[in-house]
Tab-separated table of C-alpha atoms in Angstrom:
chain	number	residue	atom	x	y	z
A	10	UNK	CA	1.989	-17.601	-75.332
A	11	UNK	CA	3.168	-18.987	-72.172
A	12	UNK	CA	6.258	-17.590	-72.204
A	13	UNK	CA	5.352	-14.307	-73.629
A	14	UNK	CA	2.865	-13.848	-71.019
A	15	UNK	CA	5.009	-15.394	-67.734
A	16	UNK	CA	7.729	-12.349	-69.156
A	17	UNK	CA	5.042	-9.896	-69.103
A	18	UNK	CA	4.163	-10.782	-65.834
A	19	UNK	CA	7.791	-10.998	-64.541
A	20	UNK	CA	8.369	-7.512	-65.855
A	21	UNK	CA	4.791	-5.873	-64.528
A	22	UNK	CA	6.259	-7.401	-60.707
A	23	UNK	CA	9.326	-5.838	-61.034
A	24	UNK	CA	7.958	-2.818	-61.967
A	25	UNK	CA	5.221	-2.903	-58.747
A	26	UNK	CA	8.032	-3.701	-56.801
A	27	UNK	CA	9.676	-0.356	-57.761
A	28	UNK	CA	6.919	1.857	-57.021
A	29	UNK	CA	6.299	-0.078	-53.682
A	30	UNK	CA	9.639	1.088	-52.420
A	31	UNK	CA	8.543	4.602	-52.894
A	32	UNK	CA	7.099	6.319	-50.269
A	33	UNK	CA	3.315	5.843	-51.299
A	34	UNK	CA	0.239	4.697	-48.690
A	35	UNK	CA	-1.724	1.434	-49.182
A	36	UNK	CA	-4.213	2.955	-50.619
A	37	UNK	CA	-1.960	4.120	-53.380
A	38	UNK	CA	0.083	0.843	-53.294
A	39	UNK	CA	-3.288	-1.252	-54.131
A	40	UNK	CA	-4.074	1.414	-56.502
A	41	UNK	CA	-0.912	0.835	-58.577
A	42	UNK	CA	-1.409	-3.091	-57.949
A	43	UNK	CA	-4.603	-2.631	-59.943
A	44	UNK	CA	-3.201	-0.592	-62.434
A	45	UNK	CA	-0.440	-3.392	-62.993
A	46	UNK	CA	-2.868	-6.308	-63.162
A	47	UNK	CA	-5.382	-4.027	-65.853
A	48	UNK	CA	-2.327	-3.386	-68.119
A	49	UNK	CA	-0.744	-7.001	-67.558
A	50	UNK	CA	-4.416	-8.589	-68.343
A	51	UNK	CA	-4.909	-6.070	-70.922
A	52	UNK	CA	-1.490	-6.901	-73.105
A	53	UNK	CA	-2.357	-10.726	-72.575
A	54	UNK	CA	-5.742	-9.915	-74.281
A	55	UNK	CA	-4.119	-8.182	-76.889
A	56	UNK	CA	-1.557	-10.270	-78.094
A	57	UNK	CA	-3.733	-13.146	-78.342
A	58	UNK	CA	-6.216	-11.205	-80.312
A	59	UNK	CA	-3.090	-10.747	-82.488
A	60	UNK	CA	-1.228	-14.098	-82.132
A	61	UNK	CA	-3.933	-16.280	-81.702
A	62	UNK	CA	-4.753	-17.913	-84.655
A	63	UNK	CA	-1.221	-18.023	-85.900
A	64	UNK	CA	-0.207	-19.863	-82.955
A	65	UNK	CA	-3.541	-22.790	-83.950
A	66	UNK	CA	-1.812	-22.273	-87.348
A	67	UNK	CA	1.595	-23.489	-86.049
A	68	UNK	CA	0.061	-25.919	-83.881
A	69	UNK	CA	-2.089	-27.655	-86.701
A	70	UNK	CA	0.915	-27.719	-89.027
A	71	UNK	CA	3.601	-29.168	-86.879
A	72	UNK	CA	1.041	-31.981	-85.605
A	73	UNK	CA	0.439	-32.505	-89.119
A	74	UNK	CA	4.041	-32.623	-89.720
A	75	UNK	CA	3.810	-35.412	-86.975
A	76	UNK	CA	1.119	-37.344	-88.172
A	77	UNK	CA	2.834	-37.385	-91.368
A	78	UNK	CA	6.151	-38.921	-89.794
A	79	UNK	CA	3.648	-42.047	-88.267
A	80	UNK	CA	3.490	-45.263	-90.923
A	81	UNK	CA	-0.217	-45.503	-92.089
A	82	UNK	CA	-2.595	-47.228	-89.229
A	83	UNK	CA	-6.045	-47.816	-89.920
A	84	UNK	CA	-7.324	-48.064	-86.434
A	85	UNK	CA	-5.688	-44.261	-85.979
A	86	UNK	CA	-7.771	-43.397	-88.628
A	87	UNK	CA	-10.918	-44.880	-87.058
A	88	UNK	CA	-9.945	-43.380	-83.539
A	89	UNK	CA	-9.423	-39.585	-85.144
A	90	UNK	CA	-12.740	-40.110	-86.982
A	91	UNK	CA	-14.338	-40.882	-84.123
A	92	UNK	CA	-12.556	-38.317	-82.183
A	93	UNK	CA	-13.622	-35.582	-84.771
A	94	UNK	CA	-16.951	-36.842	-85.067
A	95	UNK	CA	-17.402	-36.177	-81.321
A	96	UNK	CA	-15.870	-32.809	-81.486
A	97	UNK	CA	-17.988	-31.515	-83.996
A	98	UNK	CA	-21.247	-32.736	-81.652
A	99	UNK	CA	-19.949	-30.848	-78.962
A	100	UNK	CA	-18.974	-27.497	-80.968
A	101	UNK	CA	-22.646	-27.192	-82.589
A	102	UNK	CA	-23.871	-27.654	-78.988
A	103	UNK	CA	-21.617	-25.358	-77.321
A	104	UNK	CA	-22.304	-23.080	-80.383
A	105	UNK	CA	-26.170	-23.165	-79.401
A	106	UNK	CA	-25.230	-22.240	-76.045
A	107	UNK	CA	-23.135	-19.701	-77.040
A	108	UNK	CA	-25.967	-18.022	-79.191
A	109	UNK	CA	-28.423	-18.257	-76.541
A	110	UNK	CA	-26.550	-17.055	-73.934
A	111	UNK	CA	-25.436	-13.792	-76.048
A	112	UNK	CA	-28.767	-12.654	-76.004
A	113	UNK	CA	-29.046	-9.543	-73.450
A	114	UNK	CA	-32.758	-8.581	-73.502
A	115	UNK	CA	-35.117	-10.785	-70.977
A	116	UNK	CA	-38.006	-10.338	-72.958
A	117	UNK	CA	-35.934	-11.571	-75.992
A	118	UNK	CA	-34.688	-14.044	-73.893
A	119	UNK	CA	-38.071	-15.417	-72.693
A	120	UNK	CA	-39.383	-15.564	-76.414
A	121	UNK	CA	-36.246	-17.501	-77.855
A	122	UNK	CA	-36.772	-19.218	-75.129
A	123	UNK	CA	-40.525	-20.603	-75.893
A	124	UNK	CA	-39.499	-20.816	-79.697
A	125	UNK	CA	-36.516	-23.299	-78.362
A	126	UNK	CA	-38.824	-25.205	-76.387
A	127	UNK	CA	-41.141	-25.805	-79.161
A	128	UNK	CA	-38.062	-27.111	-81.451
A	129	UNK	CA	-36.867	-29.243	-78.793
A	130	UNK	CA	-40.425	-30.856	-78.689
A	131	UNK	CA	-40.163	-31.432	-82.447
A	132	UNK	CA	-36.796	-33.009	-82.257
A	133	UNK	CA	-37.620	-35.507	-79.288
A	134	UNK	CA	-40.519	-36.817	-81.749
A	135	UNK	CA	-38.448	-36.937	-84.877
A	136	UNK	CA	-35.356	-38.389	-82.401
A	137	UNK	CA	-38.030	-41.343	-80.894
A	138	UNK	CA	-39.883	-41.539	-84.650
A	139	UNK	CA	-36.461	-42.650	-86.113
A	140	UNK	CA	-34.939	-44.361	-83.344
A	141	UNK	CA	-37.948	-46.858	-82.226
A	142	UNK	CA	-37.646	-49.291	-85.354
A	143	UNK	CA	-33.779	-49.480	-84.493
A	144	UNK	CA	-34.828	-50.281	-80.308
A	145	UNK	CA	-36.917	-53.020	-81.926
A	146	UNK	CA	-34.408	-54.309	-84.114
A	147	UNK	CA	-31.673	-54.126	-81.452
A	148	UNK	CA	-34.269	-56.059	-78.986
A	149	UNK	CA	-33.900	-58.861	-81.235
A	150	UNK	CA	-30.571	-58.540	-82.053
A	151	UNK	CA	-29.734	-58.631	-78.306
A	152	UNK	CA	-31.769	-62.320	-78.088
A	153	UNK	CA	-29.933	-63.161	-80.844
A	154	UNK	CA	-26.508	-62.002	-79.321
A	155	UNK	CA	-26.717	-63.799	-75.919
A	156	UNK	CA	-27.362	-67.075	-77.796
A	157	UNK	CA	-24.412	-66.357	-80.029
A	158	UNK	CA	-22.705	-65.485	-76.775
A	159	UNK	CA	-22.626	-68.361	-75.126
A	160	UNK	CA	-21.545	-70.170	-78.030
A	161	UNK	CA	-18.620	-67.890	-78.904
A	162	UNK	CA	-17.552	-68.287	-74.987
A	163	UNK	CA	-17.694	-72.102	-75.509
A	164	UNK	CA	-15.119	-71.250	-78.526
A	165	UNK	CA	-13.115	-69.708	-76.174
A	166	UNK	CA	-12.968	-71.872	-73.156
A	167	UNK	CA	-10.011	-74.091	-75.153
A	168	UNK	CA	-8.201	-70.958	-75.484
A	169	UNK	CA	-8.369	-70.040	-71.533
A	170	UNK	CA	-5.852	-71.769	-69.547
A	171	UNK	CA	-5.595	-71.971	-65.753
A	172	UNK	CA	-2.463	-74.030	-64.856
A	173	UNK	CA	-2.445	-74.639	-61.234
A	174	UNK	CA	1.330	-74.142	-60.664
A	175	UNK	CA	0.757	-70.676	-61.271
A	176	UNK	CA	-2.468	-70.230	-58.714
A	177	UNK	CA	-5.029	-70.398	-61.343
A	178	UNK	CA	-8.058	-71.533	-59.555
A	179	UNK	CA	-10.593	-69.815	-61.674
A	180	UNK	CA	-11.210	-68.533	-65.277
A	181	UNK	CA	-14.301	-66.329	-66.264
A	182	UNK	CA	-15.530	-65.326	-69.364
A	183	UNK	CA	-17.729	-62.829	-70.717
A	184	UNK	CA	-18.722	-61.762	-74.252
A	185	UNK	CA	-20.370	-59.310	-76.588
A	186	UNK	CA	-20.783	-60.645	-79.566
A	187	UNK	CA	-21.545	-57.326	-81.397
A	188	UNK	CA	-18.438	-55.792	-80.811
A	189	UNK	CA	-16.508	-59.499	-81.545
A	190	UNK	CA	-15.415	-59.569	-78.204
A	191	UNK	CA	-14.465	-61.757	-75.527
A	192	UNK	CA	-12.953	-61.125	-72.181
A	193	UNK	CA	-11.221	-63.455	-69.644
A	194	UNK	CA	-10.294	-63.109	-66.444
A	195	UNK	CA	-7.883	-65.241	-64.560
A	196	UNK	CA	-8.409	-65.488	-60.496
A	197	UNK	CA	-6.334	-67.116	-57.618
A	198	UNK	CA	-8.493	-69.432	-54.853
A	199	UNK	CA	-9.144	-66.108	-52.780
A	200	UNK	CA	-11.266	-64.418	-55.754
A	201	UNK	CA	-8.581	-62.122	-56.278
A	202	UNK	CA	-7.975	-61.435	-60.319
A	203	UNK	CA	-4.431	-62.137	-61.196
A	204	UNK	CA	-4.749	-61.016	-64.793
A	205	UNK	CA	-6.994	-60.306	-67.725
A	206	UNK	CA	-7.459	-60.181	-71.541
A	207	UNK	CA	-9.744	-58.512	-74.274
A	208	UNK	CA	-9.967	-60.486	-77.087
A	209	UNK	CA	-11.358	-59.004	-80.472
A	210	UNK	CA	-12.373	-60.662	-83.462
A	211	UNK	CA	-11.151	-58.144	-85.896
A	212	UNK	CA	-9.831	-58.020	-89.835
A	213	UNK	CA	-5.843	-58.125	-89.748
A	214	UNK	CA	-4.181	-55.320	-90.943
A	215	UNK	CA	-1.927	-55.105	-93.798
A	216	UNK	CA	1.147	-54.394	-91.805
A	217	UNK	CA	1.664	-54.757	-88.060
A	218	UNK	CA	4.584	-52.746	-86.413
A	219	UNK	CA	6.098	-55.749	-84.189
A	220	UNK	CA	7.591	-54.873	-80.662
A	221	UNK	CA	8.755	-58.718	-80.216
A	222	UNK	CA	6.761	-62.209	-80.876
A	223	UNK	CA	4.942	-63.873	-78.445
A	224	UNK	CA	5.886	-68.063	-78.283
A	225	UNK	CA	8.158	-67.093	-81.096
A	226	UNK	CA	5.413	-66.914	-83.607
A	227	UNK	CA	2.759	-64.457	-82.616
A	228	UNK	CA	3.324	-60.646	-83.358
A	229	UNK	CA	3.425	-58.255	-80.554
A	230	UNK	CA	2.378	-54.686	-81.613
A	231	UNK	CA	2.271	-53.562	-78.023
A	232	UNK	CA	4.401	-53.949	-74.600
A	233	UNK	CA	5.022	-52.756	-71.413
A	234	UNK	CA	5.747	-54.080	-68.026
A	235	UNK	CA	2.405	-54.721	-67.422
A	236	UNK	CA	0.502	-55.277	-70.413
A	237	UNK	CA	1.024	-56.992	-74.280
A	238	UNK	CA	-0.965	-56.350	-77.336
A	239	UNK	CA	-0.598	-58.759	-79.887
A	240	UNK	CA	-2.354	-60.698	-82.814
A	241	UNK	CA	-3.152	-64.851	-82.983
A	242	UNK	CA	-4.606	-65.438	-85.980
A	243	UNK	CA	-7.644	-63.188	-86.699
A	244	UNK	CA	-7.749	-62.093	-82.797
A	245	UNK	CA	-6.120	-59.171	-81.515
A	246	UNK	CA	-5.670	-59.316	-77.448
A	247	UNK	CA	-4.989	-57.010	-75.117
A	248	UNK	CA	-3.214	-58.983	-71.875
A	249	UNK	CA	-2.800	-57.185	-68.687
A	250	UNK	CA	-1.354	-58.418	-65.260
A	251	UNK	CA	-2.184	-57.446	-61.769
A	252	UNK	CA	-0.384	-59.896	-59.675
A	253	UNK	CA	2.984	-58.177	-59.369
A	254	UNK	CA	5.225	-61.136	-60.025
A	255	UNK	CA	4.208	-61.146	-63.253
A	256	UNK	CA	5.171	-57.679	-64.150
A	257	UNK	CA	8.157	-57.196	-66.540
A	258	UNK	CA	8.186	-57.151	-70.008
A	259	UNK	CA	9.885	-60.529	-70.783
A	260	UNK	CA	7.668	-62.207	-67.835
A	261	UNK	CA	4.204	-61.069	-69.133
A	262	UNK	CA	4.830	-62.689	-72.108
A	263	UNK	CA	6.021	-65.618	-70.421
A	264	UNK	CA	2.728	-65.459	-68.834
A	265	UNK	CA	0.666	-64.850	-71.484
A	266	UNK	CA	1.484	-67.930	-73.205
A	267	UNK	CA	0.546	-69.953	-70.548
A	268	UNK	CA	-2.754	-68.544	-69.671
A	269	UNK	CA	-3.704	-68.306	-73.264
A	270	UNK	CA	-3.267	-70.876	-76.392
A	271	UNK	CA	-2.262	-68.656	-79.019
A	272	UNK	CA	-2.352	-71.653	-81.097
A	273	UNK	CA	-5.954	-72.141	-80.610
A	274	UNK	CA	-6.830	-68.514	-81.400
A	275	UNK	CA	-4.836	-68.417	-84.853
A	276	UNK	CA	-7.023	-71.789	-85.616
A	277	UNK	CA	-10.444	-69.958	-85.546
A	278	UNK	CA	-11.693	-68.536	-89.000
A	279	UNK	CA	-10.860	-64.857	-89.407
A	280	UNK	CA	-13.945	-62.958	-89.366
A	281	UNK	CA	-12.957	-61.393	-92.768
A	282	UNK	CA	-13.349	-64.592	-94.320
A	283	UNK	CA	-17.090	-64.631	-93.033
A	284	UNK	CA	-18.149	-61.409	-94.003
């Protein structure tokens, strides 16, 4: 579509230039330009109507082929399910707005607004009634998770290393028990962050597509000059360096093994065994 539209614009531009070379008044030129613009817009609209669905079918088919070409990945499935849910919710809201926007009569709009306001009031009440028990449950769970978070952080303290020879002066931990998450942050004496890691207790996938090994043993499934993703037992780790000297695919794995004890992570009970 973009190529067709570009070709049309080029052809119309040449036609406009040819006409402009004739002895025309400024008004004639502007009129012809307006006509060129109208014709170009009309042609683009008709082309989009005639080919839009076909182009969508093509894109869907190509994306499907591309997806089948990838190995199965449970995390990919979860991500697409989440994205599909978000887009369905967005589509529902947009369609409701579109239906309202299409009403032309001011009287009809006023009447429908009053009707919609009543529906919104009822929907708010229904939502509050349904959400209240969960809010109470969340409050109780929060108190429990705060205590568990302290215990989880204490468990992970032995995992986080602070080698002084690397300039590490402090390691900070934070956690979110409901997500099985522990965050680590390494800082120098001036408080500047050198690196950070997000660790999650997760079921280990049946197949891990490795890009290397950490400490010659732990599977790395993602790697760049500034970040590495790896598994150690039942813990998935995203490790990111911010210190320039620690960048590089080989260097980052070396640093990760010095700041995190993967054997201590691997020794932890796996989350799937506790479920």
